[in-house]
Amino acid sequence: MNSESQIIRTEYSDVMRKSYIDYAMSVIISRALPDVRDGLKPVQRRTLYDMYELGIRYDKPYRKCARIVGDTMGKYHPHGDSSIYDALVVMAQDFKKGMILVDGHGNFGSIEGDGAAAMRYTEARLSRFTQEVYLADLEKNVVDFGPNFDETEKEPLVLPVRIPNLLVNGAEGIAVGMATSIPTHNLAEVIDAVKAYMKDNDITTEGLMKHIKGPDFPTGGIVVNKDELLQIYETGQGKIKLRGKVQVEELKGGKKQLVITEIPYTMIGAGIGKFLNDVCNLVETKKTTDIVDISNQSSKEGIRIVLELKKGADVENLENMLYKKTRLEDTFGVNMLAVANGRPETLGLKAILEHHVDFQFELTTRKYQTLLKKEEDKREVQEGLIKACDVIDLIIEILRGSKSIQDAKECLMQGVTTNIQFRREASRKKAEKLCFTERQASAILEMRLYKLIGLEIEALQKEYETTIKNIERYQEILNNYDVMSQLIIDELEEIKKMFARKRRTKVENAKEAVFEEKKIEEQEVVFLMDRFGYARTIDKAAYERNKEAANQENKYIVHCLNTDKLCFFTDTGKMHQVKVLDLPYGRFRDKGVPIDNVSNYSSSEEQIITVVSANELRFAKLVFTTKQGMMKQVDGNEFQVAKRTIAATKLQEQDALLSVYILKEESYVVLKTKKGYFLKFSLLEIPEKKKGAVGVRGMKLQAQDELEQVYFMDEGIEKTALYNDKEVFLNRLKMAKRDGSGTKARK
């Protein structure tokens, strides 16, 4: 075998484990989580850098988003155009970001969940904030660059962001086995906190919170658990309770209306439509009768959702109901997870600021090292030119006597005069003493004659003095911690002055929302469901008046209370629960709603076999029978559960539930198969089991046969069943034992 093509035998699970860990780390580090230094995910960083490279500045014309997305994908981010465009859109949405990073032109979506227009229609450019705070000094070697995916381009590994972007713009991302969720904060407060930390590295989280009051969401709203924020910022984890802002407006005639002017940040998008639906449901289910009308009057000016109230409505109670029953009060889960030093880490407020300040010192150090090197190079050249002006006649003589540039250069640098003709020997001796550096020699050779004019020489002297001052200043910045620290603080102050805005989210301690729910008047109703799955409830008296028609038109009819629940048993062995109040209550001829709409039941995947009320189950015994003949008795109390869907029984492979029967006074059961076998035996032979049990075999089935019908009977009652259009008298069947083969009916 060729030595280059060896087969390496290894454990399959080891290969899978290593591959999955590699994949997980790639997602965590290179896609889903932001870097603590610049607060950006790779897709955001690459998109902003690409716009910077394309020259799409804030003071230049907009460019098509398709151009930006295509360029980013081709050069830096080979993960599909939708992920890049989605990131670009979010960076341009002022209702999602504390400070927008992209200036969008066109339809970039709305707070109500409308999507952005296609990238071929929209345009964008960098915002001034991004250009001056996120991308400044990139050309000064302040950050490391690495190869892109195909090693044809270089991209920054981090952007030189001058503020803690992780806090200002927050972050959301789902990786493998972990997720990050960081709220947005006020720019001015965050800058003040950075300054406070730089002045006192031992400051506590509590001390930092004198500057950062709490999250500042772009949608405003109210944070109502102020006392819990310290613990959240200490640990980097917790839950922030958010409420929308509600105002009461007086109308003519003593009426009032509730106006929601700010929403919780978590309600952005489809949450507003969900809120409107929830309010409508509260009215339809008569949880409240105070709301007369609801309208969404939101516009570009801001959120305005109006609830018109009836005269004499209890406004405070209704407001508390909205907090409790809708997403007007919601929870923002905080998990401040970011990539720090190449690994994911949950960080508290102080830790984030520590990483940021360390990064700022690194940026500033690299910036001024680059500037210092540039000025020192400039000084070297300027000193050479000034020195050259003093001996310009000698230099001209050297140039005129040289046969090549190389000869002249060697003479200027090392005093080599071998190949140069001088007019006077004194000039040769002077030339042998020359010792310009290579850079100085090149500058002298490239110098134009007009530089010898008196004013130009004076200007050169002034430039040299400026260069010396710059070098002294840069050295002081690099060698003195306090000077560099003050420089960073001054830059932060300038950013704050230019871009800061007022806080939008109010932070307070609010009382728990408590409302008195009006008790529903208990009454008897009748549940009706037709063969198409449309369900409703009607008054008992209405049912009695239309009893004959109701029995003919409906597949399931259940007498129950309006405060009860209905239990739907299906052939897949599940039990779905529905509150009677969730079903429409009306007239006999009303259509009702599909049962799929108000429960977890799916008509395409399962079939309802029995409907009973939860109250009826409370004191009952149920007999379960499957098509493969498995049977058991179950106490009805096992089905008194809060969940909307549970497994009502355990089924064997390829089996299905045939019957769920509530026992009354019956004493025996008759099983009938598709091939016409009947088996009659006592109910006492069916043991009581838990709902999670398979049960026992009620009847031995012939090959390719299955149970078709189950009859429950008492002695002395005549009952018949049809088989091949002939009646079989069940009460006349011979009593047998459970698990028998049964008797074949005559044809």
XYZ file of C-alpha atoms in Angstrom, residues 1-512:
512
model
C 0.000 0.000 0.000
C 1.167 3.518 -0.792
C 2.464 5.271 2.341
C 0.473 8.410 1.416
C -2.898 6.614 1.474
C -3.047 4.901 4.844
C -6.350 3.846 6.414
C -6.590 5.030 10.005
C -8.987 2.965 12.091
C -10.743 4.909 14.820
C -13.847 4.686 17.012
C -16.899 6.133 15.215
C -18.175 7.874 18.386
C -14.781 9.620 18.793
C -14.950 10.976 15.246
C -18.515 12.174 15.777
C -17.648 13.767 19.120
C -14.648 15.642 17.687
C -16.578 16.749 14.592
C -19.506 18.017 16.632
C -17.270 19.894 19.073
C -15.430 21.511 16.132
C -18.763 22.506 14.584
C -20.094 23.842 17.896
C -16.990 25.955 18.547
C -17.114 27.301 14.996
C -20.720 28.434 15.487
C -19.990 29.891 18.924
C -16.825 31.805 18.017
C -17.299 32.576 14.327
C -21.004 33.195 13.895
C -23.432 33.488 16.814
C -21.722 35.299 19.687
C -20.340 38.859 19.745
C -16.759 39.717 20.701
C -16.560 41.536 24.037
C -14.120 44.080 22.560
C -16.239 45.517 19.738
C -19.601 43.942 20.643
C -20.079 42.697 17.069
C -20.756 39.300 15.548
C -18.550 38.350 12.578
C -21.323 39.037 10.046
C -21.847 42.556 11.434
C -18.124 43.281 11.579
C -17.573 42.069 8.015
C -20.526 44.022 6.632
C -19.381 47.292 8.251
C -15.779 46.754 7.122
C -16.907 45.999 3.573
C -18.930 49.245 3.489
C -15.833 51.050 4.774
C -13.707 49.435 2.043
C -16.273 50.344 -0.631
C -16.129 53.964 0.538
C -19.847 54.167 1.374
C -19.340 56.976 3.919
C -22.055 58.945 5.697
C -21.374 61.992 3.509
C -21.363 59.997 0.251
C -24.360 58.766 -1.823
C -26.287 55.648 -0.769
C -25.434 52.357 -2.494
C -27.714 49.414 -3.254
C -27.828 46.862 -0.436
C -27.482 44.082 -3.017
C -24.048 45.534 -3.904
C -22.985 45.565 -0.250
C -24.328 42.062 0.441
C -22.738 40.571 -2.679
C -19.356 42.134 -1.959
C -19.416 41.025 1.684
C -20.373 37.477 0.722
C -17.749 37.236 -2.005
C -14.905 38.635 0.084
C -15.519 37.867 3.747
C -18.717 35.995 4.723
C -19.569 32.928 2.589
C -22.737 31.982 4.481
C -25.561 33.074 2.181
C -26.938 36.474 1.290
C -29.995 36.354 3.579
C -27.905 36.215 6.783
C -25.846 39.227 5.634
C -28.885 41.251 4.548
C -30.750 40.423 7.775
C -27.772 41.677 9.798
C -27.575 44.828 7.648
C -31.300 45.511 8.121
C -31.145 45.121 11.920
C -28.181 47.538 12.108
C -30.366 50.123 10.343
C -33.504 49.682 12.512
C -33.715 52.390 15.171
C -36.347 50.414 17.108
C -33.924 47.498 17.642
C -30.580 49.207 18.177
C -29.611 51.744 20.822
C -27.533 53.528 18.161
C -28.045 52.640 14.494
C -24.841 51.651 12.708
C -26.176 51.808 9.151
C -28.087 54.672 7.542
C -30.798 52.926 5.524
C -32.725 54.429 2.618
C -35.971 52.691 1.623
C -38.202 50.164 3.365
C -36.204 48.594 6.200
C -39.236 47.075 7.970
C -41.348 48.375 10.822
C -41.755 47.956 14.557
C -44.991 46.029 13.868
C -43.130 43.175 12.198
C -43.243 44.172 8.522
C -40.173 42.811 6.748
C -37.691 44.923 4.831
C -37.964 45.248 1.074
C -35.733 43.062 -1.085
C -32.081 44.076 -1.135
C -32.319 45.107 -4.794
C -34.678 47.938 -3.780
C -33.082 49.261 -0.590
C -29.953 51.387 -0.240
C -27.574 52.052 2.627
C -24.445 53.834 3.792
C -22.470 54.014 7.037
C -23.880 56.273 9.722
C -21.650 59.074 10.958
C -21.611 57.439 14.402
C -20.217 54.187 12.953
C -17.634 55.921 10.814
C -16.234 58.080 13.615
C -16.595 55.705 16.571
C -16.274 52.204 15.055
C -14.003 52.544 12.009
C -11.714 55.504 12.716
C -7.958 54.802 12.801
C -8.247 51.451 10.963
C -5.374 52.537 8.723
C -3.131 53.181 11.767
C -2.455 49.493 12.474
C -4.574 49.555 15.651
C -6.052 46.042 15.175
C -4.803 42.762 13.748
C -5.880 41.625 10.298
C -6.259 37.993 9.235
C -6.864 36.153 5.970
C -10.440 35.754 4.734
C -11.999 32.346 3.988
C -10.049 31.793 0.730
C -6.942 33.766 1.747
C -7.326 36.274 -1.100
C -8.179 39.246 1.143
C -7.376 40.535 4.625
C -10.079 41.365 7.163
C -9.904 42.902 10.669
C -10.260 40.378 13.491
C -11.943 43.110 15.553
C -13.012 46.687 14.820
C -11.439 49.604 16.766
C -14.710 50.522 18.510
C -14.203 53.322 21.033
C -17.297 52.662 23.192
C -18.619 49.476 24.890
C -20.851 48.525 21.945
C -21.838 45.288 23.721
C -23.768 47.423 26.219
C -24.881 50.294 23.964
C -26.420 48.140 21.225
C -26.882 44.902 23.141
C -26.789 41.525 21.406
C -28.922 38.501 20.643
C -27.654 35.187 19.340
C -28.261 31.462 19.566
C -25.190 29.233 19.351
C -24.848 25.493 20.076
C -25.725 24.792 23.694
C -25.683 28.465 24.633
C -27.334 31.772 23.788
C -26.688 35.437 24.451
C -29.225 38.134 25.270
C -27.891 41.550 26.244
C -30.179 44.600 26.553
C -29.371 47.994 25.042
C -28.130 50.873 27.220
C -27.893 54.646 27.051
C -24.691 55.883 25.344
C -24.106 58.810 27.736
C -24.578 56.611 30.833
C -22.240 53.926 29.504
C -19.530 56.515 28.731
C -19.890 57.946 32.255
C -19.503 54.432 33.680
C -16.329 53.849 31.620
C -14.864 57.115 32.917
C -15.787 56.157 36.492
C -14.070 52.774 36.107
C -10.935 54.351 34.587
C -10.674 56.764 37.512
C -11.210 53.969 40.066
C -10.508 50.374 39.008
C -11.827 49.105 42.353
C -15.293 50.584 41.808
C -18.137 48.157 42.584
C -21.036 47.222 40.336
C -23.227 49.273 42.659
C -20.929 52.255 42.071
C -21.144 51.769 38.303
C -24.934 51.683 38.549
C -24.917 55.258 39.815
C -24.100 56.034 36.190
C -25.889 53.181 34.362
C -29.396 53.249 35.850
C -30.447 50.141 33.923
C -31.263 49.116 30.346
C -32.389 51.807 27.918
C -34.487 50.214 25.204
C -35.141 52.053 21.912
C -38.868 51.380 22.382
C -38.913 53.093 25.795
C -41.202 51.395 28.289
C -40.733 50.944 32.019
C -38.398 48.556 33.879
C -40.353 47.679 37.024
C -37.888 45.543 39.029
C -35.176 48.108 39.782
C -34.033 46.338 42.966
C -33.160 43.164 41.034
C -30.904 44.949 38.534
C -27.840 44.946 40.825
C -27.892 41.138 41.001
C -28.373 40.918 37.207
C -25.412 43.221 36.519
C -23.262 41.413 39.107
C -23.816 37.947 37.589
C -24.641 38.801 33.975
C -27.839 36.759 34.218
C -31.416 37.392 35.298
C -34.840 38.579 34.219
C -35.845 42.172 33.592
C -39.561 42.930 33.925
C -40.767 45.395 31.316
C -44.044 47.259 30.962
C -45.481 49.406 28.230
C -46.348 53.029 28.971
C -50.091 53.594 29.424
C -51.837 56.975 29.588
C -55.465 57.762 30.450
C -57.193 60.306 28.219
C -60.527 61.943 29.086
C -63.221 62.025 26.411
C -66.504 63.893 26.145
C -69.412 62.583 28.168
C -67.270 61.322 31.036
C -65.777 58.484 28.993
C -62.091 57.582 29.101
C -59.630 55.796 26.887
C -56.376 53.993 27.608
C -53.571 54.937 25.216
C -50.426 52.805 24.975
C -47.606 55.096 23.780
C -44.623 52.826 24.472
C -44.335 49.038 24.295
C -41.964 46.549 25.925
C -38.898 45.838 23.763
C -39.963 42.178 23.578
C -43.204 43.153 21.816
C -41.398 44.349 18.666
C -42.721 42.672 15.533
C -45.516 40.112 15.685
C -45.946 40.870 19.416
C -48.078 43.944 18.655
C -50.555 41.904 16.605
C -50.551 39.241 19.336
C -51.315 41.921 21.933
C -54.295 43.206 19.922
C -55.596 39.625 19.557
C -55.182 38.990 23.292
C -57.195 42.127 24.115
C -59.927 41.005 21.669
C -59.985 37.579 23.362
C -60.412 39.207 26.779
C -63.490 40.971 25.407
C -64.882 37.923 23.571
C -64.493 35.640 26.599
C -66.108 38.340 28.773
C -63.035 38.576 31.039
C -63.679 42.302 30.759
C -66.697 44.280 29.630
C -65.017 47.681 30.049
C -63.463 47.855 26.558
C -65.759 49.228 23.861
C -63.304 49.517 20.962
C -59.623 48.925 20.183
C -57.621 50.597 17.428
C -53.964 50.705 16.422
C -53.191 54.309 15.472
C -49.407 53.843 15.368
C -47.470 55.741 12.690
C -43.974 57.018 11.938
C -44.478 59.424 14.838
C -44.581 56.502 17.286
C -46.733 53.866 18.950
C -50.367 54.726 19.736
C -52.729 51.882 20.591
C -56.106 53.157 21.817
C -58.566 51.221 23.996
C -61.889 53.048 24.223
C -63.657 52.350 27.530
C -67.281 52.414 28.531
C -68.507 55.006 30.991
C -67.660 54.187 34.600
C -64.982 51.622 33.717
C -62.499 50.616 36.427
C -59.370 51.961 34.715
C -56.796 50.777 37.278
C -58.196 47.252 37.388
C -58.259 47.089 33.579
C -54.660 48.327 33.344
C -53.555 45.615 35.774
C -55.477 43.030 33.741
C -53.575 44.055 30.611
C -50.278 43.632 32.489
C -51.293 40.176 33.720
C -53.136 38.740 30.718
C -51.207 40.239 27.779
C -47.602 41.013 26.816
C -47.980 44.632 27.915
C -45.876 43.395 30.840
C -43.182 41.000 29.692
C -39.855 39.542 30.742
C -36.511 40.171 29.034
C -34.143 37.316 29.853
C -30.593 38.610 30.354
C -27.604 36.381 29.643
C -24.535 38.532 29.000
C -22.511 35.942 27.122
C -19.709 37.065 24.804
C -16.428 35.841 23.367
C -13.610 37.000 25.655
C -10.004 35.978 24.963
C -11.199 33.461 22.382
C -13.714 31.639 24.561
C -17.388 32.191 25.468
C -17.858 33.739 28.909
C -20.778 35.113 30.920
C -19.753 38.593 32.023
C -21.051 41.028 34.614
C -21.211 44.771 34.026
C -17.790 45.469 35.555
C -16.129 42.638 33.615
C -17.445 44.043 30.319
C -16.053 47.486 31.171
C -12.704 45.946 32.209
C -12.366 44.211 28.841
C -13.386 47.410 27.054
C -10.885 49.631 28.859
C -8.060 47.128 28.305
C -8.981 47.136 24.608
C -8.962 50.960 24.509
C -5.467 51.097 25.994
C -4.307 48.519 23.448
C -5.857 50.539 20.573
C -4.388 53.820 21.802
C -0.957 52.272 22.359
C -0.869 50.799 18.859
C -2.199 54.023 17.323
C 0.463 56.236 18.899
C 3.225 53.702 18.268
C 2.289 53.887 14.576
C 2.128 57.707 14.661
C 5.438 57.901 16.559
C 7.167 55.651 14.015
C 5.807 57.834 11.208
C 7.019 61.036 12.873
C 10.443 59.550 13.618
C 10.801 58.561 9.975
C 9.745 62.080 9.002
C 12.291 63.573 11.443
C 15.049 61.468 9.956
C 14.248 62.754 6.457
C 13.852 66.373 7.613
C 17.171 66.295 9.471
C 18.826 64.934 6.339
C 17.325 67.646 4.136
C 18.311 70.431 6.561
C 21.842 69.039 6.738
C 21.871 68.746 2.936
C 20.916 72.405 2.530
C 24.047 73.362 4.485
C 26.302 71.413 2.084
C 24.201 71.735 -1.048
C 27.162 72.842 -3.234
C 29.099 69.694 -2.292
C 26.025 67.477 -2.972
C 25.545 69.100 -6.409
C 29.219 68.476 -7.187
C 28.821 64.816 -6.131
C 25.764 64.399 -8.342
C 27.463 66.026 -11.341
C 30.527 63.815 -10.880
C 28.616 60.545 -10.410
C 28.114 58.034 -13.222
C 25.059 56.363 -11.569
C 22.514 56.910 -8.817
C 24.071 54.051 -6.897
C 27.478 55.765 -6.881
C 25.923 59.017 -5.617
C 23.960 57.173 -2.950
C 27.010 55.277 -1.679
C 28.911 58.532 -1.487
C 26.162 60.251 0.505
C 25.777 57.288 2.881
C 29.287 55.942 3.323
C 31.598 58.570 1.835
C 32.659 56.268 -1.060
C 34.236 58.564 -3.688
C 35.986 56.003 -5.916
C 33.769 56.379 -9.000
C 33.071 60.111 -8.624
C 34.988 62.938 -10.310
C 35.483 66.056 -8.173
C 36.638 69.451 -9.385
C 38.713 69.977 -6.253
C 40.453 67.602 -3.922
C 39.009 69.482 -0.925
C 35.530 68.516 -2.093
C 36.573 64.832 -2.188
C 37.845 65.028 1.383
C 34.568 66.628 2.522
C 32.554 64.007 0.617
C 34.435 61.195 2.350
C 33.060 62.462 5.672
C 29.391 62.271 4.599
C 27.209 59.744 6.498
C 23.568 60.234 5.573
C 21.173 57.350 6.283
C 19.622 55.438 3.394
C 16.266 57.166 3.881
C 17.981 60.587 4.001
C 20.044 59.822 0.923
C 16.935 58.777 -1.045
C 15.147 61.987 0.034
C 18.107 64.114 -1.051
C 18.246 62.430 -4.446
C 14.495 62.965 -4.905
C 14.560 66.587 -3.683
C 13.452 69.207 -6.187
C 15.476 72.373 -6.754
C 12.681 74.755 -5.632
C 13.196 73.395 -2.109
C 16.372 75.478 -2.000
C 14.397 78.724 -2.041
C 14.806 80.595 1.236
C 11.110 80.431 2.209
C 11.011 76.688 1.499
C 14.014 76.159 3.768
C 12.226 78.131 6.523
C 9.089 76.012 6.032
C 11.209 72.852 6.290
C 12.667 74.154 9.554
C 9.159 74.808 10.951
C 7.984 71.350 9.863
C 10.961 69.863 11.666
C 10.097 71.747 14.876
C 6.468 70.508 14.623
C 7.711 66.950 14.110
C 9.908 67.190 17.220
C 6.918 68.435 19.253
C 4.740 65.583 17.946
C 7.389 63.017 18.840
C 7.658 64.424 22.366
C 3.847 64.368 22.751
C 3.494 60.825 21.416
C 6.300 59.580 23.674
C 4.623 61.205 26.668
C 1.305 59.498 25.799
C 2.980 56.112 25.390
C 5.167 56.371 28.496
C 2.663 57.933 30.907
C -0.450 55.920 31.927
C -2.294 58.966 33.293
C -1.772 60.956 30.096
C -3.071 58.097 27.920
C -5.996 57.596 30.298
C -6.938 61.278 30.099
C -6.678 61.160 26.297
C -9.167 58.234 26.158
C -11.507 60.072 28.542
C -11.347 63.239 26.399
C -12.211 61.227 23.283
C -15.169 59.637 25.106
C -16.363 63.084 26.177
C -16.258 64.227 22.555
C -18.299 61.165 21.451
C -20.818 61.815 24.229
C -21.135 65.466 23.221
C -21.743 64.590 19.564
C -23.992 61.509 19.756
C -25.610 61.136 23.204
C -29.370 61.370 23.624
C -31.830 61.283 26.481
C -32.818 58.077 28.237
C -36.027 56.561 26.885
C -36.717 53.713 29.321
C -37.872 54.556 32.835
C -36.424 52.460 35.693
C -38.438 52.069 38.883
C -39.833 49.658 41.457
C -43.495 49.069 40.652
C -46.105 47.139 42.568
C -47.120 43.703 41.350
